[in-house]
Short mmCIF file of C-alpha atoms in Angstrom, two decimals:
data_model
loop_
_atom_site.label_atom_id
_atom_site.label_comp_id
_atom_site.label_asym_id
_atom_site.label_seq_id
_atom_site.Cartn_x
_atom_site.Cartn_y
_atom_site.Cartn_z
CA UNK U 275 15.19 -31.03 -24.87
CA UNK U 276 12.87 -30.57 -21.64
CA UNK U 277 10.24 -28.31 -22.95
CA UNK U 278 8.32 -26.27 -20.25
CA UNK U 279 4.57 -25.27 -19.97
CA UNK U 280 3.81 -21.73 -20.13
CA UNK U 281 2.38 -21.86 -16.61
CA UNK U 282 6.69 -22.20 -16.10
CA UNK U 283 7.36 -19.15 -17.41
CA UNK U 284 4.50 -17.08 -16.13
CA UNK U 285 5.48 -18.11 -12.71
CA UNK U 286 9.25 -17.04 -13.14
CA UNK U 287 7.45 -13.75 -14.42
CA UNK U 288 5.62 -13.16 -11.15
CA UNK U 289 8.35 -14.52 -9.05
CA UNK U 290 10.77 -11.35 -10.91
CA UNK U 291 7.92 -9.16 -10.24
CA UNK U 292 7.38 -9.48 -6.70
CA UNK U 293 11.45 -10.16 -5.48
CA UNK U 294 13.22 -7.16 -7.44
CA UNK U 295 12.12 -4.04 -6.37
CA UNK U 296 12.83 -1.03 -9.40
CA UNK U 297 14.39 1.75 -8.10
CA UNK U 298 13.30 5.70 -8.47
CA UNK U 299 16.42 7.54 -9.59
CA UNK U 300 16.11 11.19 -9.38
CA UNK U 301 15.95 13.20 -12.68
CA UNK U 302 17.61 16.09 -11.70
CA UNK U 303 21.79 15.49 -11.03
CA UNK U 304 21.84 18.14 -8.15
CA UNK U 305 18.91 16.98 -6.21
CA UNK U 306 16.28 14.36 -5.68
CA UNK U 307 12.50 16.25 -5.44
CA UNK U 308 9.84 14.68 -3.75
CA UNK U 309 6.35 15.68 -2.99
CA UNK U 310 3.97 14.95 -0.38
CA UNK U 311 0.20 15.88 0.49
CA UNK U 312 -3.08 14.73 1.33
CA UNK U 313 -6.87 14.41 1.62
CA UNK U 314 -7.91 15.23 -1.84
CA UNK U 315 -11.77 15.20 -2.55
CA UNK U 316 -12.67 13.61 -5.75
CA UNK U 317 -15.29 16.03 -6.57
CA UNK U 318 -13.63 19.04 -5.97
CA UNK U 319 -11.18 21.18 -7.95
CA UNK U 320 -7.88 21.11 -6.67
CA UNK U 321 -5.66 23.76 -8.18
CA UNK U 322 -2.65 22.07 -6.70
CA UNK U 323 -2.22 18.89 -9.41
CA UNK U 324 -1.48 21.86 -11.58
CA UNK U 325 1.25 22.88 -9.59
CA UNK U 326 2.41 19.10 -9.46
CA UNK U 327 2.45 19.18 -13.48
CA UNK U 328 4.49 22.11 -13.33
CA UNK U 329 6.73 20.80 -10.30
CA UNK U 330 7.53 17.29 -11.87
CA UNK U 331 8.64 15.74 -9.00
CA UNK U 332 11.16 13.12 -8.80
CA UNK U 333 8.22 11.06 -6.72
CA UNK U 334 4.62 11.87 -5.08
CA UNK U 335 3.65 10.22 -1.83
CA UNK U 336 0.02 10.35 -1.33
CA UNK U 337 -0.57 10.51 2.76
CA UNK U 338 -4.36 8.89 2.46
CA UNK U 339 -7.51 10.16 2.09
CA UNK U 340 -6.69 9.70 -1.45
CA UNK U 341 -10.36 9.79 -2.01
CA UNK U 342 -13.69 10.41 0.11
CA UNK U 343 -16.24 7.52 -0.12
CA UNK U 344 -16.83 6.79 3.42
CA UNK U 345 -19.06 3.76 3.42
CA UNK U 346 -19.44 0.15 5.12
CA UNK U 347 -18.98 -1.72 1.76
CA UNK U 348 -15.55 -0.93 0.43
CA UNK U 349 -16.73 -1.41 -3.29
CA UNK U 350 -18.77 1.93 -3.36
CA UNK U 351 -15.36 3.44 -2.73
CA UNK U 352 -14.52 2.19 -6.31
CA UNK U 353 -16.50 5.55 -8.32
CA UNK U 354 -14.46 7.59 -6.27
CA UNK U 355 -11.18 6.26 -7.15
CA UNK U 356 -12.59 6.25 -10.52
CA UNK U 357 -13.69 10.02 -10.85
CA UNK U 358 -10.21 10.84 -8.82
CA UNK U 359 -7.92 9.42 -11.19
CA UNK U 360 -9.89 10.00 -14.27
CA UNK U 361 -8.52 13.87 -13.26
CA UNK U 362 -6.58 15.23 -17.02
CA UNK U 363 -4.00 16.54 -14.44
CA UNK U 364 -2.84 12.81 -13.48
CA UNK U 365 -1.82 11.83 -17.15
CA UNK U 366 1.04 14.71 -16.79
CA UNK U 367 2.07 13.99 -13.44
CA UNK U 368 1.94 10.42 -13.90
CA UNK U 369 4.88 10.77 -16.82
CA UNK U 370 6.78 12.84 -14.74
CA UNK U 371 6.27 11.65 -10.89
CA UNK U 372 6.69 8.06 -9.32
CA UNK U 373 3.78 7.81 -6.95
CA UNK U 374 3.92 5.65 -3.45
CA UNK U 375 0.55 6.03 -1.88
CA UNK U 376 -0.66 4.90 1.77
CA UNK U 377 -4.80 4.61 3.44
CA UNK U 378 -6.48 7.17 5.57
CA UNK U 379 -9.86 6.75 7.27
CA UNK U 380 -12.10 7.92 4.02
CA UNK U 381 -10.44 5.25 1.87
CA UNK U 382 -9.96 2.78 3.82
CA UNK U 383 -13.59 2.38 5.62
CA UNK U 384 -15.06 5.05 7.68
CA UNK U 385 -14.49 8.23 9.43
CA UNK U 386 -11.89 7.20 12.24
CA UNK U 387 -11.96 3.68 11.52
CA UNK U 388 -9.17 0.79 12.39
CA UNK U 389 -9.41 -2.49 12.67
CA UNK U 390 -12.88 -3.18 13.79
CA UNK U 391 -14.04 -1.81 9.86
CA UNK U 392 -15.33 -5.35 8.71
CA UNK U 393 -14.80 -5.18 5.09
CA UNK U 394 -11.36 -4.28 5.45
CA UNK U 395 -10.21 -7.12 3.12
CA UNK U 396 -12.44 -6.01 0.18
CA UNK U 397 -11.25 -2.15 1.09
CA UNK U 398 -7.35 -3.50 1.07
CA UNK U 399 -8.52 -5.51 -2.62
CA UNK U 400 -9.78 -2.25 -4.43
CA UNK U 401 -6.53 0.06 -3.06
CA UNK U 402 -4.03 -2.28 -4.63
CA UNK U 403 -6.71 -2.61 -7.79
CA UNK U 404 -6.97 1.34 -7.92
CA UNK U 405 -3.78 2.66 -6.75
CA UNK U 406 -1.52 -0.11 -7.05
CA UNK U 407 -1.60 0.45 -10.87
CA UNK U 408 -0.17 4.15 -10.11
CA UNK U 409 2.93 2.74 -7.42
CA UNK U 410 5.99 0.92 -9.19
CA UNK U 411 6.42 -2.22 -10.80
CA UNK U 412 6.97 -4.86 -7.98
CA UNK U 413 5.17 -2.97 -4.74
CA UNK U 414 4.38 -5.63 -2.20
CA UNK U 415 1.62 -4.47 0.33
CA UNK U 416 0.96 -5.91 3.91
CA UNK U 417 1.55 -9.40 5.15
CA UNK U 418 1.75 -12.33 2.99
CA UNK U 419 -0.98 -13.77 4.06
CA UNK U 420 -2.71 -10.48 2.41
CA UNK U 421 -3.42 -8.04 5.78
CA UNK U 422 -3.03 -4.53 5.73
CA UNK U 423 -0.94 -2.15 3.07
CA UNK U 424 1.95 -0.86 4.71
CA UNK U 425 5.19 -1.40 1.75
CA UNK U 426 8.64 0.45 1.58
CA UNK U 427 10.54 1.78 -0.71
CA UNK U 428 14.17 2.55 -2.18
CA UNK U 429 15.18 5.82 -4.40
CA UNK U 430 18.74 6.01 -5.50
CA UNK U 431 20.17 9.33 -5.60
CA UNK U 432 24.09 9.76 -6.16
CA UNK U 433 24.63 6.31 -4.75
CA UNK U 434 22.86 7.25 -1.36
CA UNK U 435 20.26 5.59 -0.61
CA UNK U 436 17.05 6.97 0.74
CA UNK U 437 14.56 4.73 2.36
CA UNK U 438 10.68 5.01 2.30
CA UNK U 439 8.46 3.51 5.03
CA UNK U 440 4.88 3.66 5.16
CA UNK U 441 2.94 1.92 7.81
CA UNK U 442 -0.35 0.92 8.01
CA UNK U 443 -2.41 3.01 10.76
CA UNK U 444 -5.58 1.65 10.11
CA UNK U 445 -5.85 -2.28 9.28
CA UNK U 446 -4.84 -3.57 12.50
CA UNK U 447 -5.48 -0.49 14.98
CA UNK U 448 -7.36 -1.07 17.70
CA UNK U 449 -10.49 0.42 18.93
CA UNK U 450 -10.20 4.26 20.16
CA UNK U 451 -10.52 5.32 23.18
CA UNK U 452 -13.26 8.40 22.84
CA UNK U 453 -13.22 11.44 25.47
CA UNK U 454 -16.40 11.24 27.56
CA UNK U 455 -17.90 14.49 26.36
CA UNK U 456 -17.49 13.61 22.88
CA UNK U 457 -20.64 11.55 23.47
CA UNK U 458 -22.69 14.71 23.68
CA UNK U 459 -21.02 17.33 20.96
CA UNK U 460 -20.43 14.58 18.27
CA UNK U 461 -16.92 15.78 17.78
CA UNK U 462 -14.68 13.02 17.50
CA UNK U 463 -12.54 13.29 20.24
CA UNK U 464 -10.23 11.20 22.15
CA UNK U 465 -8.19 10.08 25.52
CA UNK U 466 -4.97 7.75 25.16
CA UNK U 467 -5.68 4.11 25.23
CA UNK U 468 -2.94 2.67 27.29
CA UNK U 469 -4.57 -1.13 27.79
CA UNK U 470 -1.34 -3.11 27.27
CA UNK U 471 -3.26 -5.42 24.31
CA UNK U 472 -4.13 -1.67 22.36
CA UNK U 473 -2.38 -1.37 19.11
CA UNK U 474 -1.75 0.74 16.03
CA UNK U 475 0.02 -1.69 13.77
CA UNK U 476 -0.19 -4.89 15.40
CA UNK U 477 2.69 -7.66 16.01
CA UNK U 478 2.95 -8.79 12.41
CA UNK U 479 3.68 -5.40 10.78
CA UNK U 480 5.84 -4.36 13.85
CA UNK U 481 8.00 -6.90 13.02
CA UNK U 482 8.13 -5.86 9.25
CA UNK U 483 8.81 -2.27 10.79
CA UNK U 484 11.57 -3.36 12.85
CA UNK U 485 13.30 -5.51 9.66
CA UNK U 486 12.45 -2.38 7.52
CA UNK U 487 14.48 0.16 9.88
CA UNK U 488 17.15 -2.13 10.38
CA UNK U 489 18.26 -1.75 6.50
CA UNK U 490 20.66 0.52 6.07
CA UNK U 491 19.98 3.92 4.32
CA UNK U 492 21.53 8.01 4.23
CA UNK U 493 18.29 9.15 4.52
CA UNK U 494 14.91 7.40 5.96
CA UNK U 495 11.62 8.93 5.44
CA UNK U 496 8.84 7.85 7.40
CA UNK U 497 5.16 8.59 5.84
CA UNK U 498 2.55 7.94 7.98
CA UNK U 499 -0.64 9.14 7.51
CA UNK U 500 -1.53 10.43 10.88
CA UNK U 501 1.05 12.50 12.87
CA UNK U 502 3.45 11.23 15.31
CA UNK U 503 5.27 13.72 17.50
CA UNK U 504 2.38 16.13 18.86
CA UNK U 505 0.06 14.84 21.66
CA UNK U 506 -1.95 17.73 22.38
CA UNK U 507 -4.63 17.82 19.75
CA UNK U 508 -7.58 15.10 20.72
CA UNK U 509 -7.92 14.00 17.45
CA UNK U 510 -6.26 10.77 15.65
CA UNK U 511 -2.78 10.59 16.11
CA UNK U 512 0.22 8.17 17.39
CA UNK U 513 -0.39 9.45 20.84
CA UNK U 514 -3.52 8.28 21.02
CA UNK U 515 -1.65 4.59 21.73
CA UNK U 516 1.14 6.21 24.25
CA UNK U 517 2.75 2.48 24.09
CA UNK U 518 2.83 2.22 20.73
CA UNK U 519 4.22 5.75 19.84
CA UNK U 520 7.25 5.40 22.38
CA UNK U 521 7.82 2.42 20.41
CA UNK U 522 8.10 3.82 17.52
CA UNK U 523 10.42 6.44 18.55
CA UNK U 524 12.42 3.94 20.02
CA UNK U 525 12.77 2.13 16.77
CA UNK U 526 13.60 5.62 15.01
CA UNK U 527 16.03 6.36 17.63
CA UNK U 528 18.02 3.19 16.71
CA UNK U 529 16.99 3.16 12.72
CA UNK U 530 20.28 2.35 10.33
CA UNK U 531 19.97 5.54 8.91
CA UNK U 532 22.20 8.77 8.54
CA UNK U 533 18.97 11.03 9.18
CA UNK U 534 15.74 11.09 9.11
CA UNK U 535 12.06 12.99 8.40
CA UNK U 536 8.90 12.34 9.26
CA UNK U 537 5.91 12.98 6.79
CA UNK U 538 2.00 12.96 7.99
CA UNK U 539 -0.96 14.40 6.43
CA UNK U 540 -4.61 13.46 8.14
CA UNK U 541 -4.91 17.12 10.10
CA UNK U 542 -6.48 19.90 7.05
CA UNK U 543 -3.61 21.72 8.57
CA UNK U 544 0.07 21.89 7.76
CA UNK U 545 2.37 22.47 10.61
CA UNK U 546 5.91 21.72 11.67
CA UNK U 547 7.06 20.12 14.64
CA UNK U 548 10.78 19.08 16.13
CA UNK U 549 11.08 16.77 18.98
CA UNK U 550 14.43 15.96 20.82
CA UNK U 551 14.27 12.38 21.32
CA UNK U 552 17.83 11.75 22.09
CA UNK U 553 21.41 12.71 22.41
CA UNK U 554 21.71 11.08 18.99
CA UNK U 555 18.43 11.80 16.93
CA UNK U 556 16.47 14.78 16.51
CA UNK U 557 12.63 13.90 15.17
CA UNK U 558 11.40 16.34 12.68
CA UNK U 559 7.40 15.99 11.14
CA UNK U 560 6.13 17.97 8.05
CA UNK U 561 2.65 17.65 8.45
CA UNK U 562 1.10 18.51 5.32
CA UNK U 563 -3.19 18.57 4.76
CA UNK U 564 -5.52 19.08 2.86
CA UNK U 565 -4.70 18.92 -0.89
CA UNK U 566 -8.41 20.45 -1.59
CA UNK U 567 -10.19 20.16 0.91
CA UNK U 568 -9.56 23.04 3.90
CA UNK U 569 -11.68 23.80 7.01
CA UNK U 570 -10.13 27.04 8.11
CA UNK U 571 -13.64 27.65 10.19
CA UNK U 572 -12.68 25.00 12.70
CA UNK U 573 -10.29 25.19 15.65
CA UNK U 574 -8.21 22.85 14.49
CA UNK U 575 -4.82 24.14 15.60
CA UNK U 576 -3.51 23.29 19.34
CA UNK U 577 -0.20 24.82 20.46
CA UNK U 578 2.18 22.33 21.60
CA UNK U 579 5.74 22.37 22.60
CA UNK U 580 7.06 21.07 19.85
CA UNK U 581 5.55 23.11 16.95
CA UNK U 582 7.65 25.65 15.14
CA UNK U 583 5.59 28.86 14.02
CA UNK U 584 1.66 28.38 13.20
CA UNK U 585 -0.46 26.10 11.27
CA UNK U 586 -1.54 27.25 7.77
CA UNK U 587 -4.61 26.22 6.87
CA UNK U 588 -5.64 25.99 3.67
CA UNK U 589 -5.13 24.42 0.55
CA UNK U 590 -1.32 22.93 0.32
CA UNK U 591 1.40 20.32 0.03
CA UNK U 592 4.92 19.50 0.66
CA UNK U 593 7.96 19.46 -0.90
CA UNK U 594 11.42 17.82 0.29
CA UNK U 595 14.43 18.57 -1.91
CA UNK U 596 17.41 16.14 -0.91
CA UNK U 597 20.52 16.97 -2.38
CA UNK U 598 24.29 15.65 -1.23
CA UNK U 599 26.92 18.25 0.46
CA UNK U 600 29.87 17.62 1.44
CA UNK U 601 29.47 13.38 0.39
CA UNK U 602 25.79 13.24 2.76
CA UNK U 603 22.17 13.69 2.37
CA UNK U 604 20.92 17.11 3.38
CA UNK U 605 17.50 18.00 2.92
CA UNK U 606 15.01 20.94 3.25
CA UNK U 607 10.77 21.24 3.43
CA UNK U 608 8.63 23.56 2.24
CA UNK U 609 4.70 23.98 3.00
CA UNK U 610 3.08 25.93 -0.47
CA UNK U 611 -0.47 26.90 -1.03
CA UNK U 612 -2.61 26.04 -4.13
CA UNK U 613 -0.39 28.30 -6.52
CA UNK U 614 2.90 27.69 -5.39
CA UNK U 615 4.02 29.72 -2.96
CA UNK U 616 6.05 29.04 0.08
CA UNK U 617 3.92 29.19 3.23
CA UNK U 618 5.84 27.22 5.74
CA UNK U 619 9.32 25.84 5.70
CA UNK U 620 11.56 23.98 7.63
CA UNK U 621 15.73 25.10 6.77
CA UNK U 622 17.46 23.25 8.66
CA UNK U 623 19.79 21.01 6.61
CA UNK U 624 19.76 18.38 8.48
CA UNK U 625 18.49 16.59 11.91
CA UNK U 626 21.12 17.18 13.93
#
């Protein structure tokens, strides 16, 4: 009989591992519960994981700025992480709540950084170190040739399937394109880059994106962790790469997918936006920011034509309840504050 090292079976482990993804399956039979937030300052109190205990959602996706450790060597970041999920509150939502998690700038590098942050590998090391340990069994992040952390996911909820995608704004972005007077006020400001070599996610994870969207699903949500549809806020957003965000839509527009929703965080603001793309697809984004860490002093809110109602802006997060009517996906959002209640909310049923 052949007898195999254990170097064999260890490498059959891994290879199980990293092919077969586990999927969430929601806990309540009438509806799958997931909920959504971000920039959460590690040394801060932040009311809201005590409304996440009490929630116990179904799954948590963490829109970046996880923690706030700005610095130009990624492995100070590590104390942060540290001191974030050394929180009591995690234990309880961890037994409850899958968590998918994406970058912003403050955990990734610095403020507003992309691609030109040059310990980006070590800063893409210690995220799948320190938050890959709080994702499923089996997440895969970036390229395989170990770039970037966008992944995807599948929950299973009364044999529909609903797809998670969460791209990578930061690891391949390009440099951007500041406003002229930001030079002088120090705000960080900015015009749309539209030099036909700028990019937000670069050629590689395009191509993952377009493979990802071309699986079918009821319901695709689409976390990213700065906002898509609006354009008029000179801040960090899709529309600061004009190319790269009618891309996108493009992509959305054509998506194997019953529906869709688009999650951001990024903006210490939560607003709501709808966008008529197409004849065929409606885009709605729940922008939802910051989990602790409001600036209701600054003029952060632009009107646009495209954003339902106002902006709250202080502490809050999101919730999405997906339940199945009439044999489809239907959905609902909800903006609350730190203690629960409902601040913004979007009631449509579904996108179209």
């Amino acid at each position: 009989m052949k007898r195999y090292s254990p170097f064999y079976f260890f490498f059959l482990s891994v290879m199980f591992v990293t092919l077969f993804q586990f999927p969430i399956e929601g806990k309540d039979t009438e509806s799958l519960h997931i909920g959504f937030g971000s920039c959460l300052h590690q040394d801060k109190e932040s009311p809201i994981l005590t409304q996440w205990e009490k929630e116990s959602f179904d799954l948590i996706l963490l829109l970046g700025d996880n923690i706030y450790a700005d610095s130009l060597v990624a492995t100070e970041k590590i104390p942060a992480y540290k001191k974030q999920f050394e929180r009591p509150e995690w234990k309880s939502i961890r037994s409850q709540s899958q968590i998918l998690a994406v970058w912003d700038d403050h955990d990734y590098g610095i403020n507003d950084s992309g691609g030109e942050y040059l310990d980006k590998e070590k800063s893409r090391e210690i995220f799948i170190s320190q938050m890959g340990s709080l994702m499923p069994q089996g997440q895969r992040f970036g390229t395989k040739e170990g770039k970037g952390i966008f992944h995807s996911y599948f929950l299973t909820f009364k044999e529909k399937k609903v797809h998670i995608v969460i791209p990578d704004t930061r690891f391949f972005r390009s440099p951007l394109k500041r406003k002229f007077w930001s030079y002088f006020t120090g705000k960080s400001q900015y015009s749309p880059n539209e030099d036909d070599e700028a990019t937000l996610l670069g050629e590689e994870q395009w191509t993952w994106l377009e493979e990802e969207l071309n699986k079918p699903s009821d319901l695709l949500v689409f976390a990213s962790g700065i906002q898509v549809i609006p354009t008029e806020q000179p801040f960090e957003k899709w529309g600061n790469f004009p190319k790269e965000r009618d891309r996108l839509f493009r992509l959305l527009d054509s998506a194997k997918t019953s529906d869709l929703v688009i999650l951001s965080g990024d903006r210490h603001i939560a607003e709501i936006y709808e966008y008529r793309f197409s004849d065929k697809r409606k885009f709605i984004e729940i922008t939802s920011s910051s989990l602790n860490l409001p600036l209701p002093f600054l003029p952060l809110e632009y009107d646009s034509e495209y954003k339902l109602g106002s902006a709250f802006k202080y502490e809050n997060y999101g919730s999405l309840l997906i339940q199945l009517k009439e044999g489809k996906l239907v959905w609902r959002s909800e903006i609350k504050d730190k203690i629960g209640n409902v601040v913004l909310k979007y009631n449509h049923n579904d996108s179209n």
